[in-house]
Amino acid sequence: MKLLQKRDLATQSSHAIFLVHQTILWLSDPLQSIVDAHLLGQKAGQQSGDVVLSNLNWHLSIVVSIVAGYELNDVAEKSTFYIREVQGLENQLFAGFMIFSVLLHSTVLALKEGLHVLELDHIYNIPTERVVLAEAPPKPMIELQTKIYRLSRAFLFRQFDEVAVNVDISDTIAKYKHQLNPLYLHGVLFEGLASFYFARERPNERLKWITKGDSVLARMRGLSDHSSWNWKNKTLLLEAELMYTLRDEGAALFYEKAIQSAREQKFTHEEGIASELAGMFYHEKGLHQKSSQLLLHSARSYEKWGALAVARRVKGFIEKQYGLDVSQMLGDDDALECIFEPSESVSNKRQVSG
């Protein structure tokens, strides 16, 4: 950016910000800083009169914000405003922005309010995913992003038939030779988590799914070498899921590390995901007190993120499985310290639910 200013090329700064942050710096810089950079790119484009790059940076700031776990009310508000602005622009490129933005918008509102909103034609006067896809051209980027959003929300709502339909994220990326970016890696993470789940649930296909999940884990390890801030917690969670799948008791420690890493890096959504998966791990082990505490921490993390419908699902599971009133359970501030007690051992202590 300083070089552009020195050479009196400030009018190109919006383009430079887009290229550098979308293709290179997301690998190493915190995702939160990528959001801020694209907002600067939006403003630079506005100042230089570059409507296309201004809107592209604006769109990417919203996309990366959901990947980085920004509060969903804020993401919904910004995506709503963006879509209404783009709707008034007559340009084929903006039509593409519109489709991608609606995919994001529909997913955010489904996480907040429930999957029933996807059956509507419009949400707050904005078309839903179903409506825009019915008229969308058959383009590879639309296909991939549709799969990513559907996979992520299906996993969060535990709809594994839908997960199975959309779990081929890496294959789709390879098929069309898409360049990786934060959103695509977001989809790859869910692909890995789903693969380990299917490896446990589908014994006849166990090797296939372990191989697929291990491939995702290897990719995340490589990314973590570039930026532990962005990718360490994801790598730890995939390690935990692999160990769980292989019946390795070391999974417990990796779940703990994944939750703590997500909290330290302020990835609230992934703190919720890791806590839920850890809770399910302990549920299967018969450690029901620890399971319920982790699941409650997960629900409260989802609430903090703004995914209220996902939180309701988790709370419903706690009440149904354990007969507990979640409103009477411990506060969340000191929950992790209570959950991860050094004396707790998966191998030698099993609890019976009341």
Protein backbone atom coordinates (compact mmCIF):
# COMPACT_ATOMS: atom_id res chain seq x y z
CA MET A 1 0.00 0.00 0.00
CA LYS A 2 2.84 2.42 0.79
CA LEU A 3 4.40 1.61 -2.59
CA LEU A 4 1.14 2.46 -4.33
CA GLN A 5 0.99 5.80 -2.53
CA LYS A 6 4.60 6.66 -3.38
CA ARG A 7 3.97 5.97 -7.06
CA ASP A 8 0.74 7.94 -7.09
CA LEU A 9 -1.28 4.78 -7.72
CA ALA A 10 -3.66 5.17 -4.79
CA THR A 11 -6.59 4.70 -7.18
CA GLN A 12 -5.50 1.05 -7.48
CA SER A 13 -5.45 0.42 -3.74
CA SER A 14 -8.91 -1.20 -3.66
CA HIS A 15 -7.78 -3.69 -6.31
CA ALA A 16 -4.49 -4.32 -4.51
CA ILE A 17 -6.23 -4.95 -1.19
CA PHE A 18 -8.59 -7.42 -2.85
CA LEU A 19 -5.81 -9.35 -4.58
CA VAL A 20 -3.33 -9.45 -1.72
CA HIS A 21 -5.76 -10.36 1.04
CA GLN A 22 -7.98 -12.73 -0.92
CA THR A 23 -5.11 -14.68 -2.47
CA ILE A 24 -2.16 -14.45 -0.04
CA LEU A 25 -2.49 -12.79 3.36
CA TRP A 26 -5.46 -14.83 4.60
CA LEU A 27 -2.98 -17.71 4.91
CA SER A 28 -0.98 -15.95 7.62
CA ASP A 29 -2.88 -12.92 8.96
CA PRO A 30 -5.68 -13.30 11.54
CA LEU A 31 -9.02 -13.58 9.79
CA GLN A 32 -10.30 -10.67 11.84
CA SER A 33 -7.65 -8.43 10.24
CA ILE A 34 -8.68 -9.69 6.78
CA VAL A 35 -12.21 -8.42 7.48
CA ASP A 36 -10.80 -5.00 8.41
CA ALA A 37 -8.58 -4.93 5.31
CA HIS A 38 -11.48 -5.60 2.96
CA LEU A 39 -13.45 -2.79 4.62
CA LEU A 40 -10.52 -0.48 3.87
CA GLY A 41 -10.61 -1.77 0.30
CA GLN A 42 -14.30 -0.93 0.12
CA LYS A 43 -13.66 2.65 1.23
CA ALA A 44 -10.70 3.01 -1.12
CA GLY A 45 -12.86 1.88 -4.02
CA GLN A 46 -15.56 4.36 -3.09
CA GLN A 47 -13.03 7.19 -2.98
CA SER A 48 -11.53 6.26 -6.36
CA GLY A 49 -14.88 5.62 -8.02
CA ASP A 50 -14.21 1.91 -8.53
CA VAL A 51 -17.70 0.57 -7.90
CA VAL A 52 -16.84 -3.05 -8.75
CA LEU A 53 -13.81 -3.41 -6.46
CA SER A 54 -15.49 -1.43 -3.71
CA ASN A 55 -18.45 -3.83 -3.71
CA LEU A 56 -16.23 -6.90 -4.06
CA ASN A 57 -14.20 -5.91 -1.00
CA TRP A 58 -17.42 -5.11 0.86
CA HIS A 59 -18.83 -8.54 0.01
CA LEU A 60 -15.64 -10.33 1.07
CA SER A 61 -15.56 -8.48 4.41
CA ILE A 62 -18.98 -9.99 5.16
CA VAL A 63 -18.02 -13.48 3.94
CA VAL A 64 -14.84 -13.60 6.02
CA SER A 65 -16.74 -12.27 9.04
CA ILE A 66 -18.98 -15.34 9.14
CA VAL A 67 -15.94 -17.62 8.70
CA ALA A 68 -14.23 -15.78 11.57
CA GLY A 69 -17.24 -16.22 13.85
CA TYR A 70 -18.49 -12.65 14.06
CA GLU A 71 -21.78 -12.18 15.90
CA LEU A 72 -24.55 -13.28 13.56
CA ASN A 73 -26.86 -10.36 14.24
CA ASP A 74 -24.13 -8.07 12.95
CA VAL A 75 -23.45 -10.29 9.93
CA ALA A 76 -27.17 -10.45 9.12
CA GLU A 77 -27.54 -6.69 9.34
CA LYS A 78 -24.54 -6.04 7.11
CA SER A 79 -25.49 -8.67 4.54
CA THR A 80 -29.06 -7.34 4.40
CA PHE A 81 -27.80 -3.81 3.74
CA TYR A 82 -25.32 -5.06 1.15
CA ILE A 83 -27.94 -7.06 -0.77
CA ARG A 84 -30.31 -4.10 -0.88
CA GLU A 85 -27.53 -1.93 -2.27
CA VAL A 86 -26.52 -4.47 -4.92
CA GLN A 87 -30.12 -5.07 -5.99
CA GLY A 88 -30.15 -1.57 -7.47
CA LEU A 89 -27.01 -2.07 -9.60
CA GLU A 90 -27.40 -3.23 -13.20
CA ASN A 91 -24.33 -5.31 -13.95
CA GLN A 92 -23.86 -9.03 -14.59
CA LEU A 93 -21.03 -9.15 -12.07
CA PHE A 94 -23.29 -7.70 -9.37
CA ALA A 95 -25.83 -10.41 -10.18
CA GLY A 96 -23.17 -12.91 -9.09
CA PHE A 97 -22.50 -10.94 -5.91
CA MET A 98 -26.24 -11.06 -5.26
CA ILE A 99 -26.42 -14.86 -5.49
CA PHE A 100 -23.44 -15.40 -3.18
CA SER A 101 -24.76 -12.86 -0.70
CA VAL A 102 -28.19 -14.48 -0.59
CA LEU A 103 -26.59 -17.88 0.11
CA LEU A 104 -24.82 -16.34 3.10
CA HIS A 105 -27.88 -14.37 4.23
CA SER A 106 -30.17 -17.42 4.15
CA THR A 107 -27.67 -19.49 6.13
CA VAL A 108 -27.20 -16.80 8.79
CA LEU A 109 -30.94 -16.43 9.34
CA ALA A 110 -31.41 -20.21 9.43
CA LEU A 111 -28.80 -20.44 12.20
CA LYS A 112 -30.50 -17.62 14.07
CA GLU A 113 -34.16 -18.50 13.60
CA GLY A 114 -34.35 -22.08 12.36
CA LEU A 115 -34.34 -24.08 9.14
CA HIS A 116 -37.99 -23.26 8.49
CA VAL A 117 -36.97 -19.85 7.10
CA LEU A 118 -35.43 -21.62 4.09
CA GLU A 119 -38.92 -22.70 3.01
CA LEU A 120 -39.95 -19.08 2.53
CA ASP A 121 -39.62 -17.16 -0.72
CA HIS A 122 -38.39 -14.00 0.98
CA ILE A 123 -36.93 -13.09 4.37
CA TYR A 124 -37.35 -9.42 5.24
CA ASN A 125 -38.03 -8.69 1.55
CA ILE A 126 -34.83 -10.46 0.48
CA PRO A 127 -35.13 -13.60 -1.68
CA THR A 128 -34.04 -16.86 -0.10
CA GLU A 129 -31.47 -19.34 -1.32
CA ARG A 130 -34.15 -21.50 -2.90
CA VAL A 131 -35.49 -18.64 -5.02
CA VAL A 132 -32.16 -17.35 -6.35
CA LEU A 133 -30.81 -20.83 -7.08
CA ALA A 134 -33.90 -21.66 -9.14
CA GLU A 135 -32.87 -18.91 -11.56
CA ALA A 136 -29.09 -19.09 -11.17
CA PRO A 137 -26.87 -20.21 -14.06
CA PRO A 138 -25.04 -23.55 -13.62
CA LYS A 139 -21.65 -22.15 -12.70
CA PRO A 140 -18.93 -23.97 -10.69
CA MET A 141 -18.48 -21.20 -8.11
CA ILE A 142 -22.22 -21.14 -7.37
CA GLU A 143 -22.24 -24.94 -7.04
CA LEU A 144 -19.30 -24.89 -4.60
CA GLN A 145 -20.57 -22.09 -2.39
CA THR A 146 -24.03 -23.67 -2.27
CA LYS A 147 -22.45 -26.92 -1.06
CA ILE A 148 -20.39 -25.10 1.59
CA TYR A 149 -23.31 -23.24 3.12
CA ARG A 150 -25.58 -26.29 3.01
CA LEU A 151 -22.91 -28.54 4.52
CA SER A 152 -22.10 -26.16 7.36
CA ARG A 153 -25.68 -25.59 8.45
CA ALA A 154 -26.64 -29.26 8.00
CA PHE A 155 -23.76 -30.25 10.26
CA LEU A 156 -24.74 -27.67 12.86
CA PHE A 157 -28.32 -28.94 12.85
CA ARG A 158 -27.17 -32.61 12.80
CA GLN A 159 -28.97 -33.33 9.53
CA PHE A 160 -26.60 -35.98 8.28
CA ASP A 161 -28.55 -37.03 5.19
CA GLU A 162 -28.08 -33.46 3.94
CA VAL A 163 -24.46 -33.51 5.09
CA ALA A 164 -23.80 -36.62 2.99
CA VAL A 165 -25.12 -34.90 -0.15
CA ASN A 166 -22.77 -31.91 0.25
CA VAL A 167 -19.65 -33.39 1.85
CA ASP A 168 -17.55 -33.47 -1.34
CA ILE A 169 -16.05 -29.99 -0.90
CA SER A 170 -12.42 -30.91 -1.60
CA ASP A 171 -13.38 -32.89 -4.70
CA THR A 172 -15.39 -29.96 -6.04
CA ILE A 173 -12.52 -27.55 -5.39
CA ALA A 174 -10.12 -29.88 -7.21
CA LYS A 175 -12.53 -30.57 -10.07
CA TYR A 176 -12.87 -26.91 -10.99
CA LYS A 177 -9.35 -25.92 -9.87
CA HIS A 178 -10.64 -23.27 -7.50
CA GLN A 179 -8.07 -21.25 -5.60
CA LEU A 180 -8.42 -21.69 -1.84
CA ASN A 181 -9.78 -18.89 0.32
CA PRO A 182 -11.22 -18.61 3.85
CA LEU A 183 -14.77 -19.60 2.83
CA TYR A 184 -13.62 -22.68 0.95
CA LEU A 185 -11.48 -23.77 3.92
CA HIS A 186 -14.52 -23.23 6.13
CA GLY A 187 -16.27 -25.84 4.01
CA VAL A 188 -13.26 -28.15 4.09
CA LEU A 189 -13.29 -28.06 7.91
CA PHE A 190 -16.89 -29.26 8.00
CA GLU A 191 -16.01 -31.87 5.39
CA GLY A 192 -13.34 -33.25 7.72
CA LEU A 193 -15.62 -33.26 10.76
CA ALA A 194 -18.37 -34.97 8.78
CA SER A 195 -15.93 -37.56 7.45
CA PHE A 196 -14.89 -38.68 10.93
CA TYR A 197 -18.54 -38.80 11.99
CA PHE A 198 -19.40 -41.04 9.04
CA ALA A 199 -16.35 -43.22 9.76
CA ARG A 200 -17.85 -43.96 13.18
CA GLU A 201 -21.43 -44.34 12.00
CA ARG A 202 -20.87 -46.29 8.77
CA PRO A 203 -18.62 -49.29 9.60
CA ASN A 204 -18.75 -50.67 6.06
CA GLU A 205 -17.28 -47.41 4.73
CA ARG A 206 -14.98 -46.72 7.66
CA LEU A 207 -11.68 -46.75 5.75
CA LYS A 208 -13.02 -44.46 3.01
CA TRP A 209 -14.17 -41.84 5.49
CA ILE A 210 -11.07 -42.02 7.67
CA THR A 211 -8.93 -41.50 4.58
CA LYS A 212 -11.02 -38.50 3.56
CA GLY A 213 -10.92 -36.99 7.05
CA ASP A 214 -7.19 -37.59 7.37
CA SER A 215 -6.64 -35.74 4.07
CA VAL A 216 -8.47 -32.71 5.48
CA LEU A 217 -6.46 -32.94 8.69
CA ALA A 218 -3.20 -32.97 6.73
CA ARG A 219 -4.28 -29.82 4.89
CA MET A 220 -5.19 -28.08 8.15
CA ARG A 221 -1.85 -29.01 9.68
CA GLY A 222 -0.13 -27.33 6.75
CA LEU A 223 -2.24 -24.21 7.16
CA SER A 224 -1.53 -24.14 10.88
CA ASP A 225 2.18 -23.91 10.06
CA HIS A 226 1.42 -20.60 8.30
CA SER A 227 -0.95 -19.23 10.94
CA SER A 228 -1.59 -20.92 14.24
CA TRP A 229 -4.03 -18.08 15.02
CA ASN A 230 -6.44 -19.09 12.27
CA TRP A 231 -5.93 -22.82 11.95
CA LYS A 232 -4.57 -24.28 15.20
CA ASN A 233 -7.93 -24.80 16.89
CA LYS A 234 -9.35 -26.41 13.74
CA THR A 235 -6.39 -28.77 13.50
CA LEU A 236 -6.71 -29.73 17.17
CA LEU A 237 -10.41 -30.46 16.74
CA LEU A 238 -9.82 -32.66 13.71
CA GLU A 239 -7.06 -34.45 15.64
CA ALA A 240 -9.53 -35.07 18.46
CA GLU A 241 -12.17 -36.40 16.07
CA LEU A 242 -9.66 -38.74 14.43
CA MET A 243 -8.55 -40.06 17.82
CA TYR A 244 -12.19 -40.55 18.86
CA THR A 245 -12.78 -42.46 15.62
CA LEU A 246 -9.73 -44.66 16.28
CA ARG A 247 -10.78 -45.21 19.93
CA ASP A 248 -7.70 -43.38 21.16
CA GLU A 249 -8.26 -42.06 24.70
CA GLY A 250 -5.95 -39.16 23.92
CA ALA A 251 -8.90 -37.54 22.17
CA ALA A 252 -10.03 -36.01 25.48
CA LEU A 253 -6.93 -33.82 25.75
CA PHE A 254 -7.22 -32.66 22.14
CA TYR A 255 -10.87 -31.68 22.59
CA GLU A 256 -9.82 -29.60 25.60
CA LYS A 257 -7.01 -27.94 23.64
CA ALA A 258 -9.32 -27.26 20.67
CA ILE A 259 -11.90 -25.55 22.88
CA GLN A 260 -9.31 -23.45 24.68
CA SER A 261 -7.57 -22.50 21.41
CA ALA A 262 -10.87 -21.42 19.81
CA ARG A 263 -11.63 -19.29 22.89
CA GLU A 264 -8.17 -17.68 22.87
CA GLN A 265 -8.47 -16.76 19.18
CA LYS A 266 -12.05 -15.51 19.64
CA PHE A 267 -13.60 -18.06 17.29
CA THR A 268 -16.81 -18.32 19.31
CA HIS A 269 -18.60 -20.46 16.73
CA GLU A 270 -15.80 -23.02 16.70
CA GLU A 271 -15.64 -23.00 20.49
CA GLY A 272 -19.28 -24.06 20.35
CA ILE A 273 -18.63 -26.75 17.75
CA ALA A 274 -15.64 -28.18 19.64
CA SER A 275 -17.56 -28.17 22.92
CA GLU A 276 -20.51 -29.99 21.35
CA LEU A 277 -18.31 -32.63 19.74
CA ALA A 278 -16.46 -33.11 23.02
CA GLY A 279 -19.80 -33.43 24.78
CA MET A 280 -20.87 -36.14 22.35
CA PHE A 281 -17.54 -37.91 22.88
CA TYR A 282 -18.11 -38.02 26.65
CA HIS A 283 -21.77 -38.97 26.14
CA GLU A 284 -20.68 -42.05 24.23
CA LYS A 285 -18.17 -42.84 26.99
CA GLY A 286 -20.89 -42.72 29.63
CA LEU A 287 -19.45 -39.64 31.37
CA HIS A 288 -22.79 -37.89 31.45
CA GLN A 289 -22.02 -35.09 33.90
CA LYS A 290 -19.05 -33.91 31.88
CA SER A 291 -21.01 -34.41 28.67
CA SER A 292 -23.90 -32.25 29.85
CA GLN A 293 -21.54 -29.50 31.04
CA LEU A 294 -19.74 -29.40 27.71
CA LEU A 295 -22.98 -29.44 25.77
CA LEU A 296 -24.29 -26.57 27.87
CA HIS A 297 -21.08 -24.64 27.23
CA SER A 298 -21.60 -25.36 23.54
CA ALA A 299 -25.16 -24.03 23.63
CA ARG A 300 -24.04 -20.86 25.37
CA SER A 301 -21.23 -20.39 22.86
CA TYR A 302 -23.75 -20.75 20.04
CA GLU A 303 -25.96 -18.19 21.77
CA LYS A 304 -23.05 -15.79 22.08
CA TRP A 305 -22.36 -16.28 18.37
CA GLY A 306 -26.03 -15.59 17.63
CA ALA A 307 -26.96 -19.08 16.39
CA LEU A 308 -29.99 -19.27 18.64
CA ALA A 309 -31.70 -22.07 16.72
CA VAL A 310 -28.58 -24.25 16.99
CA ALA A 311 -28.37 -23.49 20.71
CA ARG A 312 -32.00 -24.56 21.16
CA ARG A 313 -31.23 -27.87 19.46
CA VAL A 314 -28.34 -28.57 21.83
CA LYS A 315 -30.36 -27.60 24.90
CA GLY A 316 -33.15 -29.89 23.74
CA PHE A 317 -30.68 -32.77 23.55
CA ILE A 318 -29.47 -32.08 27.11
CA GLU A 319 -33.00 -32.03 28.49
CA LYS A 320 -34.07 -35.13 26.57
CA GLN A 321 -30.99 -37.25 27.33
CA TYR A 322 -30.31 -36.19 30.89
CA GLY A 323 -33.62 -34.84 32.17
CA LEU A 324 -31.91 -31.60 33.20
CA ASP A 325 -33.34 -28.11 33.33
CA VAL A 326 -30.65 -26.13 31.52
CA SER A 327 -31.85 -22.88 33.08
CA GLN A 328 -30.79 -24.22 36.47
CA MET A 329 -27.31 -25.32 35.44
CA LEU A 330 -24.02 -23.53 36.25
CA GLY A 331 -23.14 -20.19 34.73
CA ASP A 332 -20.75 -20.23 31.81
CA ASP A 333 -17.96 -17.96 33.07
CA ASP A 334 -16.22 -20.65 35.08
CA ALA A 335 -17.68 -23.65 33.28
CA LEU A 336 -14.50 -24.74 31.50
CA GLU A 337 -12.54 -24.91 34.76
CA CYS A 338 -15.23 -27.18 36.18
CA ILE A 339 -15.38 -29.30 33.06
CA PHE A 340 -11.69 -30.04 32.64
CA GLU A 341 -10.68 -31.33 36.04
CA PRO A 342 -7.26 -33.05 36.08
CA SER A 343 -8.61 -35.94 38.12
CA GLU A 344 -11.18 -36.86 35.48
CA SER A 345 -10.24 -39.92 33.45
CA VAL A 346 -12.17 -41.34 30.53
CA SER A 347 -10.61 -44.75 30.94
CA ASN A 348 -11.26 -45.34 34.61
CA LYS A 349 -14.33 -43.31 35.51
CA ARG A 350 -17.78 -43.88 34.04
CA GLN A 351 -20.85 -42.06 35.21
CA VAL A 352 -24.45 -43.18 35.05
CA SER A 353 -27.05 -40.59 34.13
CA GLY A 354 -29.71 -39.91 36.66
